[in-house]
Every structure is written in C-alpha cells, then in structure tokens.
Short mmCIF file of C-alpha atoms and ligand atoms in Angstrom, two decimals:
data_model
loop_
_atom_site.label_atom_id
_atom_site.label_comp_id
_atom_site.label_asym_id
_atom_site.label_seq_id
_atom_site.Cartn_x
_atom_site.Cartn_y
_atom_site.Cartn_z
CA UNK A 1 -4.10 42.12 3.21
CA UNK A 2 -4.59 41.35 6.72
CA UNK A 3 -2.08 40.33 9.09
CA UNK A 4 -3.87 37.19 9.72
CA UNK A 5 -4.13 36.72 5.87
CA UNK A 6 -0.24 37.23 5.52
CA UNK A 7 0.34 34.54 7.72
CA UNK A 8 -1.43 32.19 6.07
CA UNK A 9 0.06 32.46 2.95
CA UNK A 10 2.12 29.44 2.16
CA UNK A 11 4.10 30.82 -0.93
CA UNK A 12 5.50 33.72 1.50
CA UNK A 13 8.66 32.21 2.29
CA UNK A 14 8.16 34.15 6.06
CA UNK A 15 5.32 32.59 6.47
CA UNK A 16 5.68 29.15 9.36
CA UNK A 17 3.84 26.62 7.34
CA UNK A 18 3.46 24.26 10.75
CA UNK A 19 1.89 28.25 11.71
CA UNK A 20 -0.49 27.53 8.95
CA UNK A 21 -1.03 23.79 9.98
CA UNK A 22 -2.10 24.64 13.53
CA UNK A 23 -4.42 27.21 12.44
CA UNK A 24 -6.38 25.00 10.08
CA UNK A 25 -6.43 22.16 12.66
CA UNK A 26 -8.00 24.91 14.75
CA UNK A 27 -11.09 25.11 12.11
CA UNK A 28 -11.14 21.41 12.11
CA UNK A 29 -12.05 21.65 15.86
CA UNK A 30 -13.92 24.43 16.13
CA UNK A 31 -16.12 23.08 12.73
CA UNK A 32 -16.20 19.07 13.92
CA UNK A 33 -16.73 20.09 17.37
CA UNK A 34 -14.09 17.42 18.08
CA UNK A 35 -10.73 18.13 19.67
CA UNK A 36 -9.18 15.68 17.75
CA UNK A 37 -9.12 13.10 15.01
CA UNK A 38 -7.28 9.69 14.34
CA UNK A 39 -6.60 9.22 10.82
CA UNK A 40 -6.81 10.93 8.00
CA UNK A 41 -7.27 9.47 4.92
CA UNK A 42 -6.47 11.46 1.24
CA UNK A 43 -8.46 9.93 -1.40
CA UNK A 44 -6.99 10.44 -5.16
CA UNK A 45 -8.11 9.35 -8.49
CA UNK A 46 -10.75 6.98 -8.57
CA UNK A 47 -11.06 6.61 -4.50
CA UNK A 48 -13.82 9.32 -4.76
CA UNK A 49 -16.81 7.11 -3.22
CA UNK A 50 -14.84 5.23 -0.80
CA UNK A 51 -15.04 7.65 1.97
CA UNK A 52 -18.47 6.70 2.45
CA UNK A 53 -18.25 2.79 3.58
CA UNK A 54 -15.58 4.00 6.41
CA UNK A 55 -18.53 5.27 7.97
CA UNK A 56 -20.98 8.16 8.94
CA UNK A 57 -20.02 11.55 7.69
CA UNK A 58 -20.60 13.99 10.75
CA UNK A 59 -19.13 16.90 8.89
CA UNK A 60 -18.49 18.58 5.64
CA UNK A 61 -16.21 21.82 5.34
CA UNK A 62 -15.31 23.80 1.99
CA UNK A 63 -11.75 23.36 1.82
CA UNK A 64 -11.98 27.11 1.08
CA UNK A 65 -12.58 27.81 4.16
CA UNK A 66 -9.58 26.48 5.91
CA UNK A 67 -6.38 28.44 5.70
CA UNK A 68 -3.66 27.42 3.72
CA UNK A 69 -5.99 25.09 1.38
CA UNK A 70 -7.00 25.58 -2.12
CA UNK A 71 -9.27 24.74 -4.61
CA UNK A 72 -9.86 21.43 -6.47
CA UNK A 73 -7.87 21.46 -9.99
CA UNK A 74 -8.71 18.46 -11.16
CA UNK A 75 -11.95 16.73 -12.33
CA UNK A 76 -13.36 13.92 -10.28
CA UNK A 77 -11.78 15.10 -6.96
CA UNK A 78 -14.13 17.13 -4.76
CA UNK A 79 -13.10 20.21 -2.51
CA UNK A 80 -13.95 19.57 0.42
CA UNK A 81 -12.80 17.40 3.41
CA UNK A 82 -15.05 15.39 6.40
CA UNK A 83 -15.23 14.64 9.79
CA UNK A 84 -16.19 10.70 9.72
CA UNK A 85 -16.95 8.00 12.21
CA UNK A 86 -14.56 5.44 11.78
CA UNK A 87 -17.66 2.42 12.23
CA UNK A 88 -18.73 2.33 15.80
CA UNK A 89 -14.92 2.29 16.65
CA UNK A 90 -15.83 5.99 18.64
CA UNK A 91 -12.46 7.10 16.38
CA UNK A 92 -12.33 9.89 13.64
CA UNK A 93 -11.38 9.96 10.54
CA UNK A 94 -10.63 13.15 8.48
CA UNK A 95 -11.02 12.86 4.70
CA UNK A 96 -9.30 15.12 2.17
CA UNK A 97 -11.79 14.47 -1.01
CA UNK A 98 -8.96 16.26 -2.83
CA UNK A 99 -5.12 17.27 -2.91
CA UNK A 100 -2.91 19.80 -4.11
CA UNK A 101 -0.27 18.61 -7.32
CA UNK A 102 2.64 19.66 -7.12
CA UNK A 103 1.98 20.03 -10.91
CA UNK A 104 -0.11 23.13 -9.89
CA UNK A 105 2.72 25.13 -9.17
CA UNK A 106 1.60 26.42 -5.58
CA UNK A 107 4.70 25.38 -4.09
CA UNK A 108 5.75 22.08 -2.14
CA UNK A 109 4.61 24.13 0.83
CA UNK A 110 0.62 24.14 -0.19
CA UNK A 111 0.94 19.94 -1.44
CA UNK A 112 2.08 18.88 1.92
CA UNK A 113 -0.39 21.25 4.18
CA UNK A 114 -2.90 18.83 4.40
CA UNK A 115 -0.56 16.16 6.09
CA UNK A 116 0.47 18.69 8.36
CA UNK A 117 -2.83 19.88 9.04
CA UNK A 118 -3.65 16.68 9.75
CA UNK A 119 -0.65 15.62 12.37
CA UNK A 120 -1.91 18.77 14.15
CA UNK A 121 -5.31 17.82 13.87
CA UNK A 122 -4.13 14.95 16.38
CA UNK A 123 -3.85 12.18 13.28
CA UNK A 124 -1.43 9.42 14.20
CA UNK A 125 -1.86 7.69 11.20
CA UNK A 126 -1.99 9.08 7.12
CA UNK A 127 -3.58 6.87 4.62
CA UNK A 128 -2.74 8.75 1.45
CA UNK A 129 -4.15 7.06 -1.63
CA UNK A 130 -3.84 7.56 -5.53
CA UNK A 131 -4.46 6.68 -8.62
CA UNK A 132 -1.47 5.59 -10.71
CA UNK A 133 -0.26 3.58 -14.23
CA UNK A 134 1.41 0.38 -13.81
CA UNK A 135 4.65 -0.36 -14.67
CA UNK A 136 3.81 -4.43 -14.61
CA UNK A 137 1.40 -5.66 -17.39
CA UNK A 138 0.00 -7.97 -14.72
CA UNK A 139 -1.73 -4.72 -12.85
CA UNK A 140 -4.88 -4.70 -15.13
CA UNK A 141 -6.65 -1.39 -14.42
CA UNK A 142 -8.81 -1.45 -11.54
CA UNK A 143 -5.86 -3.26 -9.12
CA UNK A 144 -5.06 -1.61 -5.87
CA UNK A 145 -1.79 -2.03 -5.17
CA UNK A 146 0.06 -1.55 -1.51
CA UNK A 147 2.84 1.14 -1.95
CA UNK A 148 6.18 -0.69 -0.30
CA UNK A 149 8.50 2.07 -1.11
CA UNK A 150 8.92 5.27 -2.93
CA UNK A 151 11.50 7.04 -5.99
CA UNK A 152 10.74 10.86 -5.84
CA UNK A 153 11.91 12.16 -9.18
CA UNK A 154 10.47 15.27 -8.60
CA UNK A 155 13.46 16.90 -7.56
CA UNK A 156 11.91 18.60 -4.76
CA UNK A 157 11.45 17.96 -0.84
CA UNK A 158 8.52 19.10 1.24
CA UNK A 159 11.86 19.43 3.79
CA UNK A 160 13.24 22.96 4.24
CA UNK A 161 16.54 23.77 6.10
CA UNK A 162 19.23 21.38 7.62
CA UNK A 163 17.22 18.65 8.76
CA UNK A 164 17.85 14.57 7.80
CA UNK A 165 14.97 13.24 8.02
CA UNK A 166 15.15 9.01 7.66
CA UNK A 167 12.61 7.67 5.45
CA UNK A 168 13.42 3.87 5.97
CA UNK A 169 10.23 1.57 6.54
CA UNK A 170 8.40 5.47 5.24
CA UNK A 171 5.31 2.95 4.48
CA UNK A 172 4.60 1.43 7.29
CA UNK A 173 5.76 -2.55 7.36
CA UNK A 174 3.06 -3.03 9.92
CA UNK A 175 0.22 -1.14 8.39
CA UNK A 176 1.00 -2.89 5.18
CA UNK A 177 0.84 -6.79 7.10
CA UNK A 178 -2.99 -5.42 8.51
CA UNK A 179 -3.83 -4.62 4.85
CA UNK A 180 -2.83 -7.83 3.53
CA UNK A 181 -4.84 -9.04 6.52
CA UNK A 182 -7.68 -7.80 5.00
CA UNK A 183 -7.32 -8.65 1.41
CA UNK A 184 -4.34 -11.62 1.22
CA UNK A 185 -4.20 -10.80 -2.36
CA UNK A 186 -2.41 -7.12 -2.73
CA UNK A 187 0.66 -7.05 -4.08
CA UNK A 188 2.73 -4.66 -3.29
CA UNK A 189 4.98 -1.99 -5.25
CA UNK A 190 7.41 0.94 -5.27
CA UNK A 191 5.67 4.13 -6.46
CA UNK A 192 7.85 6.42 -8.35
CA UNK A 193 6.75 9.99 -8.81
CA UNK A 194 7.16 12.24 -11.70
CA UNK A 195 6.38 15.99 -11.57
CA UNK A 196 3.63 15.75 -14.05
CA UNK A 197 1.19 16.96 -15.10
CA UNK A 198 2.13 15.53 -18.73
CA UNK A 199 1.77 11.55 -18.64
CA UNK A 200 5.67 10.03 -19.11
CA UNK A 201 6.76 8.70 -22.58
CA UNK A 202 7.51 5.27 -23.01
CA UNK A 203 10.81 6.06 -22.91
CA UNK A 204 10.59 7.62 -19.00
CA UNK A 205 8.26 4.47 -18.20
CA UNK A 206 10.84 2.40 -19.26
CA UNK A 207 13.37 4.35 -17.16
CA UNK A 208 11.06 3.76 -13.95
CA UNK A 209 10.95 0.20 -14.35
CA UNK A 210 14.78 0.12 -14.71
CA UNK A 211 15.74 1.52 -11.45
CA UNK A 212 13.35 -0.23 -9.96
CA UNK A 213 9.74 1.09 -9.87
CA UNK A 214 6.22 -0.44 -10.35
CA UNK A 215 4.09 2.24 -10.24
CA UNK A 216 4.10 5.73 -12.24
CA UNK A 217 2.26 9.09 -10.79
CA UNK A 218 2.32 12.30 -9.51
CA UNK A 219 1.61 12.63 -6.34
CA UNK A 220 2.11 10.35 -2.66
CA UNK A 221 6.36 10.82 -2.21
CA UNK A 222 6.57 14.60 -1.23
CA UNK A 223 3.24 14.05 1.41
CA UNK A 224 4.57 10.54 2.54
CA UNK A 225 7.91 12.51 3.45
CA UNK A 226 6.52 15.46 5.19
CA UNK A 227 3.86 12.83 7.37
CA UNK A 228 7.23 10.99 8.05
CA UNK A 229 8.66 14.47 9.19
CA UNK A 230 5.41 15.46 11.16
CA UNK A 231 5.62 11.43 12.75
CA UNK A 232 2.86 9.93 11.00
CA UNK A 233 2.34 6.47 10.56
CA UNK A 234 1.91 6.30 6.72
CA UNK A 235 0.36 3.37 5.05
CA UNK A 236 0.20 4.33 0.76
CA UNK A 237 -1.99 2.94 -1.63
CA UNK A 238 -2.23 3.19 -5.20
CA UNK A 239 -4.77 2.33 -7.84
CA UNK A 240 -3.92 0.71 -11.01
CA UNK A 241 -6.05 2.95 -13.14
CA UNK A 242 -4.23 2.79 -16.56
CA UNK A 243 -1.07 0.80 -18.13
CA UNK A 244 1.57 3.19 -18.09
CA UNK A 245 2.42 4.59 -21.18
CA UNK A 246 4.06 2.18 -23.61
CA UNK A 247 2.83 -0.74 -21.59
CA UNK A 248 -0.16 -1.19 -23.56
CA UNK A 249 -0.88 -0.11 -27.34
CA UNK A 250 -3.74 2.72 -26.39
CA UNK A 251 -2.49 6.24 -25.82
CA UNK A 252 -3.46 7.60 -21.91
CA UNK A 253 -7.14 9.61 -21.09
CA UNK A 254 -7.96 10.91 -18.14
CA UNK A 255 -11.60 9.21 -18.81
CA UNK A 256 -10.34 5.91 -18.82
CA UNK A 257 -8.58 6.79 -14.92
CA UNK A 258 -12.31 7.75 -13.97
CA UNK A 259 -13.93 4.91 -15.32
CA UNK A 260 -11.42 2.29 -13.72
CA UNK A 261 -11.88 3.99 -10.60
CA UNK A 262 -15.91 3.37 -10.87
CA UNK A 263 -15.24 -0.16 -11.70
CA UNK A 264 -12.56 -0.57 -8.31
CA UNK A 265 -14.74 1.98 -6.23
CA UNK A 266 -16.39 -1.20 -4.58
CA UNK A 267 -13.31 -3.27 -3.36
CA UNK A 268 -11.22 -0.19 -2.97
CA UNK A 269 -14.28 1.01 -0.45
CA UNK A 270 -14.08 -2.30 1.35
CA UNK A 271 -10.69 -2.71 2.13
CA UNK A 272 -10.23 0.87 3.46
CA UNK A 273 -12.85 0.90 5.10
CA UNK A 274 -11.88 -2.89 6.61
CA UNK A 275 -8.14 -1.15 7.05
CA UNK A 276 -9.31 1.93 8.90
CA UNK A 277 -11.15 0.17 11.47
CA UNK A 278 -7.98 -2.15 12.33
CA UNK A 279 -5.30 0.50 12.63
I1 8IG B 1 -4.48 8.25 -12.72
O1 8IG B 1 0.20 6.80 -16.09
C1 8IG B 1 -2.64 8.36 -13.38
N1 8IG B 1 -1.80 9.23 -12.86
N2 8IG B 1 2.65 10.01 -13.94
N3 8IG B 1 1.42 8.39 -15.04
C2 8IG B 1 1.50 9.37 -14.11
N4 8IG B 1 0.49 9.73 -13.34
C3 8IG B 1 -0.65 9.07 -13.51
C4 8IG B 1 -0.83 8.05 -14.44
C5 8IG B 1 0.26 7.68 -15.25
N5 8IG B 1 -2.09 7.61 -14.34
#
C-alpha cells in the first residue's frame, strides 16, 4: 500500500480521520469546481428521489472515488454523492445518495466520514434524513416526522479521546420552527437508534417507547453527534416507513420501506426542498 493509501484508511487506528475528511473535501473541490458548499443533505430510506426538486444537479462523483468512502450496502440507496444548486439561491448543496451503517461493521470512524467530510467541505448546516418504524400507531407509513431528540443505544460514540462534547438542542430548535414553517403539520419525535441490522422484537419496541422514544432505526444518532462535534447545525428527519415491530400485526420487509418511500417521495421532495432554500 501506498503511503497516501495508509492514510486514508479509517479502520487504522493511526490514521487522523479529520486527515481523511480534509482530503475528501479536497476531491469535492477539485471535482465541483467549487471551493465550498452550504449544506449537505444525507438522504436514507425512501428519500432516494428527493434530491432532485432541491434543484439542478451540477455534479455527480462515485463515492468510490473519494477517500475514506465506501460502497453502497444496501438496496435502494445509490453510491454516489452531488454537487446541487440549492434553487437560484447561488448556494450548494452536497448530497450523500447513500450512508455507511454502523451495522456494516466498518467502524464508527467510516459512518461519521461523510459529516466530517462535509463540515470540511465548508457545510454549516447537516440535514441527515432516514427512514425509520414508528413507535406511535398514529405515524401511518409514509409520515415524515421532525427528529426533536435522540436515544443512542448503540453503545458506541463517533467521539474518541477525552472530549465532552454537549449535545443539548443537537437538532436544531430553530431549524425545526423553519420546517414547521413549511409544512405546519410535522410532528415531531425522539429517534432512538438500535445497532441493527436485525429489525427489534416487540419486546425492544416496547422498551423504546418506555424510556421515551417515538421512532426506531439504525442510523442518524452517531452522525448527528459527530456534526455536533464538527459544529454543524443539524436539523434530522425521519420517515415513517413501517410500524415498528409489534405495533401492527404484519411481520417487517424491507419492500414495504421502499414502497412507502415511493408513496412519500413527493411531499418528502417538497418540504426539503422548501427547507433547504430557507436555512
Ligand atoms: I426503514 O422498524 C426502517 N429502519 N431499527 N426498525 C429499525 N430500523 C428500521 C426500521 C425499523 N424500519
């Protein structure tokens, strides 16, 4: 290997992941022909299409070809990210059609590297979307629902040595009142995430609605702590895409998450594209 290679390999523990960070941002650049962008926006499980209605897509790279990023793992999510106009704002958006699960096993390290990659990008702002069971019976599939607060049960923290970060107010209050702005009608929840990437039994669900949770998936907490760490302004949303297991009499498929996500695409679409424009 390289010594360029070595450096960029997240699961060395020598390796400076921020090291990592700055030398994707650097392909950003150097690919966008921008020196920076403004947002970035991660789109998970059934927000697939709603990239496009932000605005025009002025770039496309292979997330291969960045370091420090992998491959897509899961079906429906695409791997690559884009350079988009935020409407005639003159803004940027950068678009991660995909994430890394912690699920995967690559390390804490290599699920938080796009956040990082995209503080250093220039990003003041994360929108980091998902798709997600509900806890409340209420949350047919198909409801987006504002993220006001997170349980990590994953045990982990994208964190590393002797430093306290605060997550109070981690989803932005302020982002949250522009959303509701835009569509008066989101509720909003606290999203607990599990390690995955088994669904939880009914028993777990029950659990998460105990200590006080509303929402059930496996993925936002760890990246919402590490754009708090990097200074981010994070604003979280999920999709309802399934009643969490227990909550309704049908067992879980990964079909039904991409088919609620079709049906939502539209209004998911509109309001980020409606939120991204007033941030
Ligand atoms: I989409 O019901 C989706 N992701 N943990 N539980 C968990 N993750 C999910 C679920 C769910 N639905």
């Amino acid at each position: 290997m390289t010594e360029s290679a070595a450096s960029h390999d997240l699961s060395d523990p020598s390796t400076d992941p921020f090291a990592v960070a700055e030398a994707a941002a650097a392909v950003i650049r150097e690919r966008t022909g921008v020196e920076r962008h403004d947002v970035a926006l991660v789109l998970g499980s059934g927000w697939g299409q709603t990239g496009d209605l932000i605005g025009e897509t002025l770039a496309t790279i292979e997330n291969t070809d960045v370091p420090g990023f992998g491959r897509a793992a899961v079906a429906g999510h695409s791997g690559q990210m884009r350079s988009v106009a935020i409407g005639d704002t003159g803004r940027r958006a950068l678009v991660y059609g995909t994430r890394t699960h912690f699920y995967e096993g690559r390390g804490v390290r290599a699920v938080v590297h796009g956040v990082r990659t995209a503080a250093a990008a220039g990003c003041t702002t994360i929108v980091i979307t998902n798709g997600c069971g509900g806890v409340r019976p209420e949350w047919a599939p198909g409801t987006p629902v504002l993220i006001r607060d997170h349980i990590n049960l994953t045990a982990h923290s994208p964190i590393e040595g002797a430093n306290f970060v605060d997550l109070t107010d981690l989803y932005s209050p302020r982002l949250r009142a522009v959303a509701q702005e835009v569509d008066p009608a989101l509720e909003e929840g606290v999203y607990v995430q599990f390690r995955g990437p088994h669904y939880e039994t009914p028993a777990e669900v029950r659990m998460a609605r105990t200590i006080g949770g509303d929402l059930v998936g496996m993925s936002t907490a760890l990246e919402a702590i590490a754009a708090r760490q990097s200074g981010l302004e994070v604003l979280g949303i999920s999709l309802v895409t399934n009643p969490a297991a227990g909550i309704s009499e049908t067992p879980l498929s990964h079909e039904e998450v991409l088919d609620a996500g079709q049906a939502a695409a539209a209004r998911c679409g509109r309001l980020l594209a409606a939120v991204v424009e007033r941030i």
